[in-house]
Short mmCIF file of C-alpha atoms in Angstrom, two decimals:
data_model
loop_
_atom_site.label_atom_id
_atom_site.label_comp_id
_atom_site.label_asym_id
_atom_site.label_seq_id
_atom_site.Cartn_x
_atom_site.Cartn_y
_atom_site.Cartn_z
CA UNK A 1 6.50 -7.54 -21.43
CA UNK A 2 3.14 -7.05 -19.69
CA UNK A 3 3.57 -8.04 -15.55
CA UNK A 4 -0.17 -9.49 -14.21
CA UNK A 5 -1.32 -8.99 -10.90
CA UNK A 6 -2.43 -12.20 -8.81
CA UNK A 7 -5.85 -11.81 -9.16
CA UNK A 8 -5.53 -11.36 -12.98
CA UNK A 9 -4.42 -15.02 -13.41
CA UNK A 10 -7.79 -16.11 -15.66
CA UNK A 11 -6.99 -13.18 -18.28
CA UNK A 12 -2.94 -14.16 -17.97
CA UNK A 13 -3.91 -17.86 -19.13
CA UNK A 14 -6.52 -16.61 -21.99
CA UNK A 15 -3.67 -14.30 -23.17
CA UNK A 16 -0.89 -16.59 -22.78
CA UNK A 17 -3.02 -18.66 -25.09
CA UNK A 18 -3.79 -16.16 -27.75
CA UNK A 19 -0.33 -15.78 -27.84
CA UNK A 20 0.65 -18.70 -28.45
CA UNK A 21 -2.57 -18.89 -31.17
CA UNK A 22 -0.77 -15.64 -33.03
CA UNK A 23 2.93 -17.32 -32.77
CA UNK A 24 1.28 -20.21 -34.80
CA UNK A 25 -0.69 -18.13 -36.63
CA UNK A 26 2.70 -16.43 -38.06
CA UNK A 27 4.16 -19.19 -38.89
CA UNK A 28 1.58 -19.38 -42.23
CA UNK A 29 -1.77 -20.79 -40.31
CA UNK A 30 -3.33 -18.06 -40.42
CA UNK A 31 -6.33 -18.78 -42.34
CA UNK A 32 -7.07 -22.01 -40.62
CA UNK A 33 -6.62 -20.61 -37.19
CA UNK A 34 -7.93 -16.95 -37.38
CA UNK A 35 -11.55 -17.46 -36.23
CA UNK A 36 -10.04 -19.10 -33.23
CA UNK A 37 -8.02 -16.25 -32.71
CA UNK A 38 -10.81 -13.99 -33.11
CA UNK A 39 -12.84 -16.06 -30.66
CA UNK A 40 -10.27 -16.22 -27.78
CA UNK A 41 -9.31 -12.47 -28.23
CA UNK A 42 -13.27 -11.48 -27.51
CA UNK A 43 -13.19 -14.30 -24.50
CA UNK A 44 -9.88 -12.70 -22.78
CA UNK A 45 -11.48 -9.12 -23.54
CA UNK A 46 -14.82 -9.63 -21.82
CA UNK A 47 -13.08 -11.48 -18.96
CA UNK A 48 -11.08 -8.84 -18.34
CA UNK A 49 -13.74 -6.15 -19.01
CA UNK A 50 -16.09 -8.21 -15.95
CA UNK A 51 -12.75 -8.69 -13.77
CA UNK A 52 -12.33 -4.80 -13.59
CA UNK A 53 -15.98 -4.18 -13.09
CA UNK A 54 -15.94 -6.06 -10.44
CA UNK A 55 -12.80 -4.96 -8.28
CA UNK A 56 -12.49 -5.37 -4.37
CA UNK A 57 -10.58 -1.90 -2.63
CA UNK A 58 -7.75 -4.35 -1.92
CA UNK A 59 -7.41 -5.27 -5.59
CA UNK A 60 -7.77 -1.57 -6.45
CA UNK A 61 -4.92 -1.17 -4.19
CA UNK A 62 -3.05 -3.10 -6.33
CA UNK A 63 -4.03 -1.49 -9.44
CA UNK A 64 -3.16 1.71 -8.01
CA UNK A 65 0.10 0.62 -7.48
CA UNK A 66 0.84 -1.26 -10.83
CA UNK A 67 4.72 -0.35 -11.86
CA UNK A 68 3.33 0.22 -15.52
CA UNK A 69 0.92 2.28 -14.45
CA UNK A 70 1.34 6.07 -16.11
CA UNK A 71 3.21 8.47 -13.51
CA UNK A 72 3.85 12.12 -13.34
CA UNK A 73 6.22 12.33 -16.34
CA UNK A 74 4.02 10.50 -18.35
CA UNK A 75 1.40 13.20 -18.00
CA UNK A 76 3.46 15.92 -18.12
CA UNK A 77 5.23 14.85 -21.81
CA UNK A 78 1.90 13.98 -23.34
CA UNK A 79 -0.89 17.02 -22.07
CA UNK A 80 1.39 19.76 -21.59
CA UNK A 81 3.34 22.14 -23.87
CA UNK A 82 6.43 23.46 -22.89
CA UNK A 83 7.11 22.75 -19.58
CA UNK A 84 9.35 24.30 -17.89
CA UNK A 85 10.45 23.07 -14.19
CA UNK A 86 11.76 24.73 -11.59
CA UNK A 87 14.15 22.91 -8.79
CA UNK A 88 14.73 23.38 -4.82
CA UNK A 89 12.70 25.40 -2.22
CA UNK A 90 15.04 28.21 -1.72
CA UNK A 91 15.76 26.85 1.86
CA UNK A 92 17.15 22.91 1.69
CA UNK A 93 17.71 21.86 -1.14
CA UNK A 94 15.70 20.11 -4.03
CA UNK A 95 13.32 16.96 -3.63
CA UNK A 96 12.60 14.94 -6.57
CA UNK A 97 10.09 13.03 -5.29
CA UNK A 98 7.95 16.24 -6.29
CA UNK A 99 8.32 17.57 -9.75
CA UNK A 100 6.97 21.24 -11.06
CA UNK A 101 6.92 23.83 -13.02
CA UNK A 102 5.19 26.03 -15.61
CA UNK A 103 3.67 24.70 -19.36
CA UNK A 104 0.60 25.43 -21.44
CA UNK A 105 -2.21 22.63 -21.05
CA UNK A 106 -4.11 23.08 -24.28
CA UNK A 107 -3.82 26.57 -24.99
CA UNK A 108 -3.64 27.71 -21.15
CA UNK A 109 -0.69 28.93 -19.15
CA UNK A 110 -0.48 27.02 -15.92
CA UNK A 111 1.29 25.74 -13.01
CA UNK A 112 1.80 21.59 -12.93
CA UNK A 113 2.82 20.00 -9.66
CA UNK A 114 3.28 16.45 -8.83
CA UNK A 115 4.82 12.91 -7.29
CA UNK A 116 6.95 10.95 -9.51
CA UNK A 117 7.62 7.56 -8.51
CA UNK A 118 9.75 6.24 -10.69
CA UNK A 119 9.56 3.60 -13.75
CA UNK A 120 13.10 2.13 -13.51
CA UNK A 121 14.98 0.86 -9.99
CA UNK A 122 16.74 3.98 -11.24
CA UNK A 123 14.64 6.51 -11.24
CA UNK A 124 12.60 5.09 -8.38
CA UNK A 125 15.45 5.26 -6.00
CA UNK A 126 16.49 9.15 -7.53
CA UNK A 127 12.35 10.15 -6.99
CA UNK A 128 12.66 8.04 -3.75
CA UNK A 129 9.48 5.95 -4.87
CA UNK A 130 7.63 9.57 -4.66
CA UNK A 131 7.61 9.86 -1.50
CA UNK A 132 9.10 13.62 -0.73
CA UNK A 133 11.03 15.47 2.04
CA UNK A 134 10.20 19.08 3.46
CA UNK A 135 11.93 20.22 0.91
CA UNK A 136 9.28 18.73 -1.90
CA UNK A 137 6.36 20.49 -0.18
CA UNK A 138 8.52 23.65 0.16
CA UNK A 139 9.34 23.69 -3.37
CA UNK A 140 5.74 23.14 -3.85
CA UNK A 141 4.88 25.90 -1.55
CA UNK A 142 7.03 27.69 -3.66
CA UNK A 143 5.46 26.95 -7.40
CA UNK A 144 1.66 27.79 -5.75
CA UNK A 145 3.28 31.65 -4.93
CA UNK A 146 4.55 32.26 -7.90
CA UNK A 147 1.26 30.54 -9.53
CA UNK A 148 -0.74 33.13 -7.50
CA UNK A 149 1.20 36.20 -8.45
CA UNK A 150 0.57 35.64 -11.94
CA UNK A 151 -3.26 34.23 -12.14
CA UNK A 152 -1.92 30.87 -13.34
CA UNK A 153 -4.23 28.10 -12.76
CA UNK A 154 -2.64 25.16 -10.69
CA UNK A 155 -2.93 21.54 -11.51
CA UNK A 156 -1.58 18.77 -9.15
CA UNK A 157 -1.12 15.09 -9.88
CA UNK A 158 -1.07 12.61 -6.82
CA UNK A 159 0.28 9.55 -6.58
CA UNK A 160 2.22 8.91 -3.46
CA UNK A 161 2.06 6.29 -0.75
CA UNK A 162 2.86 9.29 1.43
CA UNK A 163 5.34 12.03 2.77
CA UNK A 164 8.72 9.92 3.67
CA UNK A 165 9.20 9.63 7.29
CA UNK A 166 12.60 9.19 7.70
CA UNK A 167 14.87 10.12 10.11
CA UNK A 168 16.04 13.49 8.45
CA UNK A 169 12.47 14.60 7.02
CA UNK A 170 11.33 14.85 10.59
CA UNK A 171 13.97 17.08 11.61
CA UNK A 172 13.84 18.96 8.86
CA UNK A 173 9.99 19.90 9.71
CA UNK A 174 7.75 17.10 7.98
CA UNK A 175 4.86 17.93 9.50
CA UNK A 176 4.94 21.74 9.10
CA UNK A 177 6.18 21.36 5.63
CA UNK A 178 2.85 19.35 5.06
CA UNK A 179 0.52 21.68 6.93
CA UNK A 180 2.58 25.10 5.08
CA UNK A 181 1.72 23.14 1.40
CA UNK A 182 -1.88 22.56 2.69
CA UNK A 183 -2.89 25.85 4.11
CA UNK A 184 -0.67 26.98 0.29
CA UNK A 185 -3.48 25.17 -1.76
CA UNK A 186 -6.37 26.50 0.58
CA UNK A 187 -5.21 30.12 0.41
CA UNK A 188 -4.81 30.50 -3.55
CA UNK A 189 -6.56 32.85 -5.28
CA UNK A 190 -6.86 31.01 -8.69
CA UNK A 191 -8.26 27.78 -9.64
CA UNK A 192 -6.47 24.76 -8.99
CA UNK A 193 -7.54 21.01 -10.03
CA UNK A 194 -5.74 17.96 -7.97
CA UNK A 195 -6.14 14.62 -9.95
CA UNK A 196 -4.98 10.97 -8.08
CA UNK A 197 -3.61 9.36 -10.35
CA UNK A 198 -2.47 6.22 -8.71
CA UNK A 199 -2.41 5.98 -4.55
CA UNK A 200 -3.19 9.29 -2.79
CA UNK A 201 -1.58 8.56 0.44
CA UNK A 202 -2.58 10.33 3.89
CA UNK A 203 -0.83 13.73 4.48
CA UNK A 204 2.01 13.34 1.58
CA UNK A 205 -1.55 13.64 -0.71
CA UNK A 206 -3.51 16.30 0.61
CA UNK A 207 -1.03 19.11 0.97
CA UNK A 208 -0.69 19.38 -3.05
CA UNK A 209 -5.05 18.08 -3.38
CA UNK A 210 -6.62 20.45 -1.53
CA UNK A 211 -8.13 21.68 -4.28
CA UNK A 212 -11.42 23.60 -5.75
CA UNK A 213 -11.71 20.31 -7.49
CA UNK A 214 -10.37 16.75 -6.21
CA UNK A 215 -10.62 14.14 -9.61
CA UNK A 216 -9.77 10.59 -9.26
CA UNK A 217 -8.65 7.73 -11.35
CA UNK A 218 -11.20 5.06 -11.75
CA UNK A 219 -9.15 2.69 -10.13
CA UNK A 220 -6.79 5.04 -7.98
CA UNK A 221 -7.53 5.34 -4.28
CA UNK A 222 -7.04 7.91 -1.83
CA UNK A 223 -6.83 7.48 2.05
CA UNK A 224 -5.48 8.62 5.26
CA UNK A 225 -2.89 5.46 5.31
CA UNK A 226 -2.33 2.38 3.80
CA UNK A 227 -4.11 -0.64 4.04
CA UNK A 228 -1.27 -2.56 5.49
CA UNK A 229 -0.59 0.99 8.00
CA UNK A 230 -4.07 0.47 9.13
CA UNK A 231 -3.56 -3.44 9.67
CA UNK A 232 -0.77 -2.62 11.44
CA UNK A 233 -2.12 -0.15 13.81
CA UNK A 234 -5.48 -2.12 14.34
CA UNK A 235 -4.75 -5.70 14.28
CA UNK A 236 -1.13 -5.40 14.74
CA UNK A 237 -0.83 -7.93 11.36
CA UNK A 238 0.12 -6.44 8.44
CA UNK A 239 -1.98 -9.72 6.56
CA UNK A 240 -4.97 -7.94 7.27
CA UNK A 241 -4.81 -5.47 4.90
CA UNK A 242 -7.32 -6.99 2.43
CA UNK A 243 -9.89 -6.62 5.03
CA UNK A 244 -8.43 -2.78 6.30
CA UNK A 245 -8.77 -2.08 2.59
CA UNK A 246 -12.05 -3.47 2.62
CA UNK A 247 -13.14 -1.18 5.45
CA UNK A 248 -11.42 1.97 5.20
CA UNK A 249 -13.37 3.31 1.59
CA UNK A 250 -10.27 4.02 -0.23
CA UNK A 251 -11.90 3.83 -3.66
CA UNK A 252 -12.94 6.38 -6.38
CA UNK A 253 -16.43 4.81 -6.19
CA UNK A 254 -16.88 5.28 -1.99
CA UNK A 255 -15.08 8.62 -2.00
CA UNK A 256 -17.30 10.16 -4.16
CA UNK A 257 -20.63 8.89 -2.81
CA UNK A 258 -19.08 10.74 0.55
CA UNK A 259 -18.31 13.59 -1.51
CA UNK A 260 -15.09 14.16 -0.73
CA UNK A 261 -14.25 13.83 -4.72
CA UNK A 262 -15.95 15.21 -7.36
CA UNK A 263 -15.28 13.28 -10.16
CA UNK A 264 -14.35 9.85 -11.20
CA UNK A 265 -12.49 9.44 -14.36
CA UNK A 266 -13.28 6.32 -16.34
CA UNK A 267 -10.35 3.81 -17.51
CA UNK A 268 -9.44 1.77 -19.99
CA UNK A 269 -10.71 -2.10 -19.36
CA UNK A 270 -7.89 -2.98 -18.02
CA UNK A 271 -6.83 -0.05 -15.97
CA UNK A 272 -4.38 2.84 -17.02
CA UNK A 273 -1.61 0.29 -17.37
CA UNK A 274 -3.38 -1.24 -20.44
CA UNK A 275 -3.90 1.47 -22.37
CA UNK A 276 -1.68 5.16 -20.63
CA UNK A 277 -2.50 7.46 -23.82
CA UNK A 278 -6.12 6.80 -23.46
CA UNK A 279 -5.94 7.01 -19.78
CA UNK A 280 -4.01 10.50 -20.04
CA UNK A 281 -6.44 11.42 -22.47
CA UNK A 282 -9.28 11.13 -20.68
CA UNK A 283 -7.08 12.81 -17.35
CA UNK A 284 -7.22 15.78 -19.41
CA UNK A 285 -10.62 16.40 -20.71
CA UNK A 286 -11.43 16.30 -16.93
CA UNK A 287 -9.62 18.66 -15.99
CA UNK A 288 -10.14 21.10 -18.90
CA UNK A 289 -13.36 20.74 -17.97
CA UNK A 290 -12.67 21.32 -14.33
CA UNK A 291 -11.15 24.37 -15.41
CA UNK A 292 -13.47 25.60 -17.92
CA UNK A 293 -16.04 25.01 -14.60
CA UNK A 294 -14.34 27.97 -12.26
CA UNK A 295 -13.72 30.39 -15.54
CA UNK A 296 -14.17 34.00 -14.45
CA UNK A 297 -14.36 33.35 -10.37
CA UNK A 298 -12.44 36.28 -8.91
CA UNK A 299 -9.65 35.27 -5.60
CA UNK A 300 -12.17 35.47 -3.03
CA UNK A 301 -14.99 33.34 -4.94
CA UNK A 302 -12.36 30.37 -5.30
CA UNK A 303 -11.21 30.47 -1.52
CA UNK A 304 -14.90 31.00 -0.21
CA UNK A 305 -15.63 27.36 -2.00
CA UNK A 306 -12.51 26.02 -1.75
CA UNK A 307 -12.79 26.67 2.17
CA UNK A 308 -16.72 25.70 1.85
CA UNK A 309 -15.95 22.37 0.16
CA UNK A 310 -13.67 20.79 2.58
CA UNK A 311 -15.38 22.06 6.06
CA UNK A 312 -18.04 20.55 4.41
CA UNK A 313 -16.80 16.90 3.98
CA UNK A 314 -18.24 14.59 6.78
CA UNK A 315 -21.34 16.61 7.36
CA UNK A 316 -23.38 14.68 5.54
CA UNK A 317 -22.90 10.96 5.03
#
């Protein structure tokens, strides 16, 4: 059953009505109510086609963070080929807030690394709603090694509202975990291709999307902290996040016009959530072409712009 957000109440009612139009409809009135059907189903389409066109960064926030919104696994069962994870950091333990391993991605050996969040209260409390532990960014530490010692390209899907900060994650070394997975991604010698999916949130993002090339999700967004963090922190009212959101340029759009993206990847009308094969799809013919961009760059090549890319950010605005 599809869930709407608030803002998508005037598509809800159009659809609730074409429902109700095709319930009729199937009952043998088909004939005599098909052009109505055919009418309503073109009004609900365009409103929702001018809704999305027209999001505000809070209401991307939202999208972002739709529950039917396509999440690691998704990805990982539909683009790649054999993939094979691998579990724990050799230290802790496991996380499974952060999921890798090794598959082919059309025809290409490489290394996949990502947040899973979770689809069921199940599996959102066993990925703890993707947020990871030291032990995730170890782990991913980890994968980017072995990635590096055999020339295997690295692809990382974000979608976190950040690294947990609980209790036991700080004294098991958040913060250095973070900064080890970072400097990880900065130091490899083979191309590697971060994608935010869904919310790229402040640290718990960047240490698996520091990348020779950052792609985002039409609708995704990427920032330092969350809207309602930022509230918090500035107005001391978490109610404010609509206008911290508004501020903060957390959007695919704003991000890239500050290049500190380098693509957007178009949607579905709708968002992801409407359509996830078609949203996957088009996730992967950017990064094959991301890819197929850095093809015979030697180690040094791909750190000199990977290093030149991010001192780079903030330079020029």
């Amino acid at each position: 059953m599809r869930s709407y957000l608030d803002f998508e109440k005037p598509v809800a009612e159009l659809e609730a009505k074409l429902e109700e139009l095709r319930a009729v409809a199937a009952q043998g009135d088909a004939v005599a109510i098909g052009d109505d059907i055919s009418r309503l189903q073109a009004k609900a389409q365009d409103a929702l086609v001018q809704l999305y066109a027209n999001l505000t960064p809070w209401q991307k926030a939202q999208v972002a963070r739709h529950p039917m919104r396509p999440h690691f696994t998704d990805y990982a069962n539909t683009l790649f080929e054999d993939f094979d994870p691998l579990a724990g950091d050799r230290k802790f333990g496991d996380d499974h807030a952060i999921l890798g391993g090794f598959a082919r991605f059309r025809g290409r050996p490489v290394c996949l690394i990502g947040q899973e969040k979770g689809s069921t209260t199940e599996t959102r409390i066993k990925h703890n709603f993707g947020m990871a532990r030291p032990e995730g960014y170890r782990k991913a530490v980890r994968l980017m090694e072995l990635a590096d010692r055999f020339s295997l390209p690295v692809i990382s899907l974000v979608d976190t509202a950040g690294a947990f900060p609980g209790l036991d994650a700080e004294e098991r070394g958040q913060a250095e975990a973070i900064a080890r997975s970072t400097d990880a991604c900065l130091a490899l010698g083979v191309p590697n291709v971060a994608v935010i999916i869904g919310e790229g949130g402040s640290g718990g993002a960047i240490a698996i999307a520091t990348a020779n090339r950052v792609l985002m999700l039409e609708h995704s967004i990427y920032s330092v902290i969350s809207p309602e963090g930022a509230a918090s922190i500035l107005w001391r009212d978490t109610a404010k996040a609509q206008e911290a959101a508004m501020n903060m340029k957390i959007t695919a759009q704003d991000l890239a016009r500050f290049h500190i993206i380098d693509k957007i990847i178009a949607e579905p009308p709708g968002g992801a959530h409407r359509d996830p094969l078609a949203a996957i799809r088009s996730a992967g013919d950017a990064i094959e072409s991301a890819l197929g961009e850095m093809d015979g760059l030697d180690g040094p090549a791909l750190r000199k712009a990977r290093r030149e890319k991010f001192l780079a950010i903030g330079r020029t605005l």
